[in-house]
Coordinates of C-alpha atoms and ligand atoms in Angstrom, one line a residue:
X21 CA -4.5 3.3 0.8
X22 CA -3.9 2.3 -2.8
X23 CA -6.2 2.6 -5.9
X24 CA -6.2 1.1 -9.3
X25 CA -4.5 2.7 -12.3
X26 CA -7.8 3.4 -14.0
X27 CA -9.1 5.2 -10.8
X28 CA -5.8 7.1 -10.5
X29 CA -6.1 8.2 -14.1
X30 CA -9.7 9.5 -13.6
X31 CA -8.3 11.7 -10.8
X32 CA -5.4 12.8 -13.0
X33 CA -7.8 13.8 -15.8
X34 CA -9.9 15.8 -13.2
X35 CA -6.7 17.7 -12.5
X36 CA -6.0 18.3 -16.2
X37 CA -3.0 15.9 -16.3
X38 CA -3.1 14.4 -19.9
X39 CA -3.8 10.6 -20.1
X40 CA -4.6 8.3 -23.0
X41 CA -8.3 7.9 -23.8
X42 CA -9.8 4.7 -22.4
X43 CA -12.1 2.9 -20.0
X44 CA -12.2 0.0 -17.6
X45 CA -13.8 -3.4 -18.5
X46 CA -14.8 -6.4 -16.5
X47 CA -15.5 -8.8 -19.4
X48 CA -13.9 -9.5 -22.8
X49 CA -17.1 -8.4 -24.5
X50 CA -16.9 -5.0 -22.7
X51 CA -13.3 -4.8 -23.7
X52 CA -14.2 -5.4 -27.4
X53 CA -17.0 -2.7 -27.2
X54 CA -14.6 -0.1 -25.7
X55 CA -12.0 -0.9 -28.4
X56 CA -14.6 -0.5 -31.1
X57 CA -15.7 2.8 -29.6
X58 CA -12.1 4.1 -29.5
X59 CA -11.7 3.0 -33.1
X60 CA -7.9 2.7 -32.9
X61 CA -5.3 0.1 -31.9
X62 CA -5.5 -0.3 -28.1
X63 CA -3.5 -1.6 -25.1
X64 CA -5.1 -4.0 -22.6
X65 CA -3.8 -3.5 -19.1
X66 CA -4.5 -5.7 -16.0
X67 CA -5.8 -3.7 -13.0
X68 CA -4.2 -4.9 -9.8
X69 CA -2.7 -2.9 -6.9
X70 CA 0.9 -3.7 -8.0
X71 CA 3.3 -2.6 -10.7
X72 CA 5.6 -4.5 -13.0
X73 CA 2.6 -5.8 -14.8
X74 CA 4.3 -5.5 -18.2
X75 CA 7.0 -8.0 -17.2
X76 CA 4.4 -10.4 -15.8
X77 CA 2.3 -10.6 -19.0
X78 CA -0.5 -8.3 -17.7
X79 CA -0.2 -5.7 -20.6
X80 CA -0.9 -6.6 -24.2
X81 CA -1.2 -4.6 -27.4
X82 CA -4.2 -5.2 -29.6
X83 CA -4.6 -4.0 -33.2
X84 CA -8.4 -4.7 -33.5
X85 CA -11.4 -5.0 -31.3
X86 CA -11.3 -8.8 -31.7
X87 CA -7.7 -8.9 -30.6
X88 CA -8.7 -6.7 -27.6
X89 CA -11.4 -9.2 -26.7
X90 CA -8.9 -12.1 -26.9
X91 CA -6.3 -10.3 -24.8
X92 CA -8.9 -9.3 -22.2
X93 CA -10.0 -13.0 -22.1
X94 CA -6.4 -14.0 -21.4
X95 CA -5.8 -11.4 -18.7
X96 CA -9.1 -11.3 -16.8
X97 CA -9.1 -14.3 -14.4
X98 CA -5.3 -14.8 -14.6
X99 CA -3.2 -14.8 -11.5
X100 CA -0.7 -12.2 -12.4
X101 CA 2.8 -12.6 -10.8
X102 CA 5.0 -9.5 -11.0
X103 CA 8.1 -8.5 -9.1
X104 CA 5.7 -6.5 -6.7
X105 CA 3.0 -9.2 -6.1
X106 CA 5.1 -11.9 -4.4
X107 CA 5.1 -15.4 -5.7
X108 CA 1.4 -16.0 -5.0
X109 CA 0.4 -13.3 -7.5
X110 CA -2.9 -11.4 -7.7
X111 CA -6.2 -12.4 -9.4
X112 CA -7.0 -9.9 -12.2
X113 CA -10.7 -8.9 -12.2
X114 CA -10.6 -5.8 -14.5
X115 CA -8.7 -4.5 -17.5
X116 CA -8.1 -1.0 -18.7
X117 CA -8.6 -0.5 -22.4
X118 CA -6.7 2.5 -23.8
X119 CA -5.8 3.9 -27.1
X120 CA -2.2 2.9 -28.0
X121 CA 0.4 5.6 -27.6
X122 CA 3.3 6.0 -30.0
X123 CA 6.2 6.5 -27.6
X124 CA 9.2 8.6 -28.3
X125 CA 10.7 8.6 -24.8
X126 CA 9.8 7.1 -21.4
X127 CA 10.5 9.3 -18.3
X128 CA 9.8 9.1 -14.6
X129 CA 8.0 11.7 -12.6
X130 CA 6.6 11.6 -9.0
X131 CA 5.5 13.7 -6.1
X132 CA 6.2 12.1 -2.8
X133 CA 7.3 12.9 0.8
X134 CA 11.0 13.0 1.6
X135 CA 10.9 12.2 5.3
X136 CA 14.5 13.2 5.8
X137 CA 13.6 16.8 5.1
X138 CA 9.9 16.6 6.0
X139 CA 8.7 18.0 2.7
X140 CA 7.0 17.0 -0.5
X141 CA 9.4 16.7 -3.3
X142 CA 9.2 16.5 -7.1
X143 CA 11.3 13.6 -8.4
X144 CA 12.1 13.0 -12.0
X145 CA 14.4 10.9 -14.1
X146 CA 15.1 10.3 -17.8
X147 CA 15.3 6.6 -17.0
X148 CA 11.5 6.0 -17.1
X149 CA 9.6 2.7 -17.5
X150 CA 11.9 0.8 -15.1
X151 CA 11.8 0.4 -11.4
X152 CA 13.0 3.7 -9.8
X153 CA 14.6 1.8 -7.0
X154 CA 16.9 0.1 -9.5
X155 CA 17.8 3.5 -11.0
X156 CA 18.5 4.8 -7.5
X157 CA 20.8 1.9 -6.9
X158 CA 22.7 1.8 -10.2
X159 CA 22.6 5.4 -11.5
X160 CA 21.6 7.7 -8.6
X161 CA 22.9 10.7 -10.6
X162 CA 20.0 10.2 -13.1
X163 CA 17.5 11.0 -10.4
X164 CA 16.6 14.7 -9.9
X165 CA 14.8 16.1 -6.8
X166 CA 13.2 19.4 -6.1
X167 CA 11.8 20.1 -2.6
X168 CA 8.7 22.2 -2.3
X169 CA 8.3 24.7 0.5
X170 CA 4.9 24.0 2.0
X171 CA 4.2 27.7 2.7
X172 CA 5.2 28.9 -0.7
X173 CA 3.9 25.9 -2.6
X174 CA 4.9 24.8 -6.1
X175 CA 6.9 27.5 -7.9
X176 CA 6.9 27.4 -11.7
X177 CA 10.7 27.9 -11.8
X178 CA 11.0 24.7 -9.9
X179 CA 9.0 22.9 -12.5
X180 CA 11.2 24.4 -15.2
X181 CA 14.3 23.3 -13.5
X182 CA 13.2 19.7 -13.3
X183 CA 11.7 19.8 -16.9
X184 CA 15.1 20.9 -18.3
X185 CA 16.8 18.1 -16.3
X186 CA 14.5 15.7 -18.0
X187 CA 15.1 17.1 -21.5
X188 CA 11.6 18.6 -21.7
X189 CA 12.4 21.9 -23.4
X190 CA 11.1 23.8 -26.4
X191 CA 7.4 23.2 -27.0
X192 CA 7.3 20.6 -24.2
X193 CA 8.3 23.0 -21.5
X194 CA 5.0 24.6 -20.8
X195 CA 2.9 21.4 -20.8
X196 CA 5.5 19.6 -18.7
X197 CA 5.5 22.3 -16.0
X198 CA 1.7 22.4 -16.1
X199 CA 1.6 18.6 -15.6
X200 CA 4.0 18.8 -12.7
X201 CA 2.0 21.6 -11.0
X202 CA -1.3 19.8 -11.5
X203 CA 0.0 16.6 -10.1
X204 CA 1.4 18.4 -7.1
X205 CA -2.0 20.1 -6.5
X206 CA -3.7 16.7 -6.6
X207 CA -1.1 15.3 -4.2
X208 CA -1.7 18.1 -1.7
X209 CA -5.5 18.5 -2.0
X210 CA -6.2 14.7 -1.8
X211 CA -3.6 14.0 1.0
X212 CA -1.7 11.6 -1.2
X213 CA 1.5 10.0 0.1
X214 CA 2.7 9.1 -3.4
X215 CA 1.7 10.3 -6.9
X216 CA 3.9 8.5 -9.4
X217 CA 3.8 8.5 -13.2
X218 CA 6.1 5.8 -14.6
X219 CA 6.4 6.1 -17.5
X220 CA 5.7 9.8 -18.2
X221 CA 6.0 9.6 -22.0
X222 CA 6.9 12.0 -24.8
X223 CA 4.8 10.9 -27.7
X224 CA 6.0 10.7 -31.3
X225 CA 3.7 13.8 -32.0
X226 CA 5.5 15.7 -29.2
X227 CA 3.0 15.6 -26.3
X228 CA 3.6 14.7 -22.7
X229 CA 1.3 12.0 -21.3
X230 CA 0.8 10.0 -18.2
X231 CA 1.0 6.4 -19.6
X232 CA 0.8 4.8 -16.1
X233 CA -0.3 6.2 -12.8
X234 CA 0.0 5.2 -9.2
X235 CA -1.6 7.0 -6.3
X236 CA -1.3 6.1 -2.7
X237 CA -3.2 8.0 0.0
X238 CA -2.5 8.8 3.6
X239 CA -4.9 6.6 5.7
X240 CA -4.8 9.1 8.5
X241 CA -6.4 11.7 6.3
X242 CA -8.9 9.4 4.6
X243 CA -11.7 10.5 6.8
X244 CA -11.8 13.9 5.0
X245 CA -11.9 12.4 1.5
X246 CA -15.0 10.3 1.1
X247 CA -14.5 10.4 -2.7
X248 CA -11.1 8.6 -2.3
X249 CA -12.5 6.1 0.3
X250 CA -15.2 5.2 -2.3
X251 CA -12.4 4.0 -4.5
X252 CA -11.2 1.4 -2.0
X253 CA -11.0 -2.2 -3.4
X254 CA -10.9 -4.5 -0.4
X255 CA -10.3 -7.5 -2.7
X256 CA -6.8 -6.2 -3.2
X257 CA -6.1 -6.0 0.5
X258 CA -5.0 -8.7 2.9
X259 CA -8.2 -10.4 4.2
X260 CA -6.9 -10.5 7.8
X261 CA -6.0 -6.8 7.7
X262 CA -9.5 -6.0 6.4
X263 CA -11.1 -8.1 9.2
X264 CA -8.9 -6.4 11.8
X265 CA -10.1 -3.0 10.7
X266 CA -13.7 -4.1 10.8
X267 CA -13.2 -5.4 14.4
X268 CA -11.7 -2.2 15.7
X269 CA -8.1 -3.1 15.5
X270 CA -6.7 -0.6 13.1
X271 CA -3.1 -1.3 13.7
X272 CA -2.6 -4.8 12.4
X273 CA -0.1 -5.7 9.8
X274 CA 0.4 -9.3 8.8
X275 CA 4.0 -10.5 8.5
X276 CA 5.7 -13.8 7.5
X277 CA 6.9 -15.2 10.9
X278 CA 5.3 -17.7 13.3
X279 CA 5.0 -15.7 16.6
X280 CA 1.7 -13.9 16.9
X281 CA 2.0 -10.7 19.1
X282 CA -0.8 -9.0 21.1
X283 CA 0.5 -5.7 22.4
X284 CA -0.9 -2.5 23.7
X285 CA 0.9 0.6 22.3
X286 CA 2.6 1.0 18.9
X287 CA 6.0 1.6 20.5
X288 CA 5.7 -1.4 22.7
X289 CA 4.7 -3.4 19.6
X290 CA 7.8 -2.3 17.8
X291 CA 10.0 -3.2 20.8
X292 CA 8.3 -6.6 21.1
X293 CA 9.1 -7.4 17.4
X294 CA 12.7 -6.4 18.0
X295 CA 12.9 -8.6 21.1
X296 CA 11.5 -11.6 19.1
X297 CA 14.1 -11.1 16.4
X298 CA 16.9 -10.7 19.0
X299 CA 15.8 -14.0 20.5
X300 CA 16.1 -15.6 17.1
X301 CA 12.5 -15.7 16.1
X302 CA 10.2 -14.0 13.5
X303 CA 7.0 -12.1 14.4
X304 CA 3.8 -13.2 12.5
X305 CA 2.3 -9.7 12.8
X306 CA 2.5 -6.2 14.1
X307 CA -0.6 -5.6 16.3
X308 CA -1.5 -2.8 18.7
X309 CA -4.8 -3.3 20.5
X310 CA -4.4 0.3 21.9
X311 CA -5.7 1.3 25.3
X312 CA -8.7 -1.0 25.4
X313 CA -10.5 -1.9 28.6
X314 CA -12.6 -4.3 26.6
X315 CA -12.0 -8.0 26.8
X316 CA -13.7 -8.4 23.4
X317 CA -10.8 -6.5 21.8
X318 CA -8.4 -9.2 23.1
X319 CA -10.7 -11.9 21.8
X320 CA -10.9 -10.3 18.4
X321 CA -7.1 -9.9 18.3
X322 CA -6.5 -13.5 19.1
X323 CA -9.1 -14.6 16.6
X324 CA -7.3 -12.7 13.8
X325 CA -3.8 -14.0 14.9
X326 CA -4.9 -17.6 15.1
X327 CA -6.5 -17.4 11.6
X328 CA -3.0 -17.2 10.3
X329 CA -1.9 -20.9 9.9
X330 CA 1.7 -19.9 10.3
X331 CA 1.2 -18.9 14.0
X332 CA 2.9 -21.4 16.3
X333 CA 3.0 -19.4 19.6
X334 CA 1.4 -16.2 20.9
X335 CA 3.2 -13.5 22.9
X336 CA 1.1 -11.1 25.0
X337 CA 3.1 -8.1 26.0
X338 CA 0.8 -5.8 28.0
X339 CA 1.7 -2.8 30.0
X340 CA -1.3 -1.8 32.1
X341 CA -1.2 2.0 32.3
X342 CA -4.7 3.2 31.3
X343 CA -5.5 -0.3 30.3
X344 CA -6.0 -2.8 33.2
X345 CA -4.3 -6.1 33.4
X346 CA -7.5 -7.8 34.9
X347 CA -9.5 -6.8 31.9
X348 CA -6.8 -8.1 29.6
X349 CA -6.7 -11.4 31.6
X350 CA -10.5 -11.7 31.2
X351 CA -9.9 -11.4 27.4
X352 CA -7.1 -13.9 27.4
X353 CA -9.3 -16.4 29.2
X354 CA -12.3 -15.9 26.9
X355 CA -10.1 -16.0 23.8
X356 CA -8.3 -19.1 25.0
X357 CA -11.6 -20.9 25.5
X358 CA -12.9 -19.9 22.0
X359 CA -9.6 -20.9 20.3
X360 CA -10.2 -23.9 18.0
X361 CA -6.6 -25.2 18.1
X362 CA -4.7 -24.4 21.3
X363 CA -1.6 -22.4 20.5
X364 CA 0.9 -21.9 23.3
X365 CA 0.6 -18.5 25.0
X366 CA 3.4 -16.6 26.7
X367 CA 2.4 -13.5 28.6
X368 CA 4.4 -10.7 30.0
X369 CA 2.0 -8.6 32.0
X370 CA 2.8 -5.5 34.1
X371 CA 1.1 -2.5 35.6
X372 CA -2.4 -1.6 36.8
X373 CA -4.3 -4.4 38.6
X374 CA -1.6 -6.9 37.9
X375 CA -2.3 -9.0 41.0
X376 CA -6.0 -9.3 40.1
X377 CA -5.2 -10.3 36.6
X378 CA -2.7 -13.0 37.6
X379 CA -5.2 -14.4 40.1
X380 CA -7.9 -14.6 37.4
X381 CA -5.5 -16.5 35.1
X382 CA -4.4 -18.9 37.9
X383 CA -8.1 -19.5 38.8
X384 CA -9.1 -20.2 35.2
X385 CA -6.8 -23.2 35.0
X386 CA -5.7 -22.3 31.4
X387 CA -2.0 -22.8 30.7
X388 CA -0.2 -19.5 30.2
X389 CA 3.5 -19.3 30.3
X390 CA 4.5 -16.3 32.3
X391 CA 7.5 -14.0 31.9
X392 CA 8.6 -11.1 34.0
X393 CA 10.4 -9.1 31.4
X394 CA 10.3 -8.6 27.7
X395 CA 13.6 -10.5 26.9
X396 CA 12.4 -13.6 28.9
X397 CA 9.0 -13.4 27.2
X398 CA 10.6 -13.3 23.7
X399 CA 12.9 -16.2 24.5
X400 CA 10.0 -18.3 25.8
X401 CA 7.8 -17.5 22.8
X402 CA 10.6 -18.5 20.4
X403 CA 11.1 -21.8 22.3
X404 CA 7.3 -22.5 22.3
X405 CA 7.1 -21.8 18.5
X406 CA 10.0 -24.1 17.7
X407 CA 9.0 -26.9 20.1
Ligands
GDP18 P1 3.7 -1.5 -15.2 O1 4.5 -2.5 -15.9 O2 2.7 -2.2 -14.2 O3 4.4 -0.4 -14.6 O4 2.7 -0.9 -16.4 P2 2.9 0.4 -17.3 O5 1.6 1.0 -17.5 O6 4.0 1.3 -16.8 O7 3.4 -0.3 -18.7 C1 4.6 -1.0 -18.9 C2 5.2 -0.7 -20.2 O8 4.3 -1.1 -21.3 C3 5.5 0.8 -20.4 O9 6.7 1.2 -19.9 C4 5.5 0.8 -22.0 O10 6.8 0.5 -22.4 C5 4.5 -0.3 -22.4 N1 3.3 0.3 -22.8 C6 2.2 0.6 -22.1 N2 1.2 1.2 -22.8 C7 1.7 1.4 -24.0 C8 1.2 1.9 -25.3 O11 0.1 2.4 -25.4 N3 2.0 1.8 -26.4 C9 3.3 1.3 -26.3 N4 4.0 1.2 -27.4 N5 3.8 0.7 -25.2 C10 3.0 0.8 -24.0
MN19 MN1 4.5 1.6 -14.8

């Protein structure tokens, strides 16, 4: 789960990580009032769940409250396109108004999981303010990593090691190490999957400050953080993914292809996507209906898949273990009957109560192209989608 910069910064402040003074606004008038209250030159920052806002025109400096009002008027309501939003961009609904910072240096600092070693790591670079992926590709030696032992936790010497690598010595050393330790504590206590400060700045008056903040949280741990769940902004999420969650299908991810997939089991769903690609097609989604002896689950899944106008064929790949093929068949028939535009269906069904399921499909009279194995199913789905 993602949150907005202004929400991330409130959490940072709660963990004593220094941030610029500021507040979020939904209207230009509010922006002006906040700028007046701050009484200094401000920066007006678009709040969307994507970075690269500076490049896209979503961040403007304002010397006076009237300028802040004008800038907010330009940014609120705009469809902001950044390297991270995709070409369709995101509608901006809120702006963060902050006191302007006099920047001496821009650095990068993050806490994240390094899955290759199964540990949280601190990652830092002197090349701040730019995409860290670019730095990793062009100047990998400029990225410094320190792994944290989960049993021992953050050790101050590890913070000092990274701070020195970032040129944060002298008077900056203690506040830099404190910042790292505090961000690490937030990361662990809130079950974050990423806590990124880019840029972490050294100000002209020699302080360290989180000028930007990005926090992602582990959805699997969200149930134990009601405070984090309260920060969710569904307007920033894919509408079909939001609907899938509301209808009991937690494992749905929309993709760009044209073959909709209804599969039970995450591993089988991955294999199905691979088979489609191998057959020369592109999946329209990842979807796992899980073990569901509930025809309505199938109806809901098909409803979501057919709401995507790109979908030209649907591939059912069901292995009836705990799930029963007759129940799935009942769902396919009900879903087919409620489908507004008939999209061709290919089904590879196997396992428990297969014969009953096949008989129900045959008796229903609906047209379902059958396949006996996954390769054949994928080829037939690709053919149906391109027909
Ligand atoms: P992002 O583009 O979405 O990552 O947004 P950031 O919050 O990282 O801001 C992008 C860039 O805008 C930063 O790297 C800074 O160079 C600049 N910027 C943001 N806030 C300030 C500020 O208060 N003062 C100055 N001088 N520059 C700022
Ligand atoms: Mn940034």
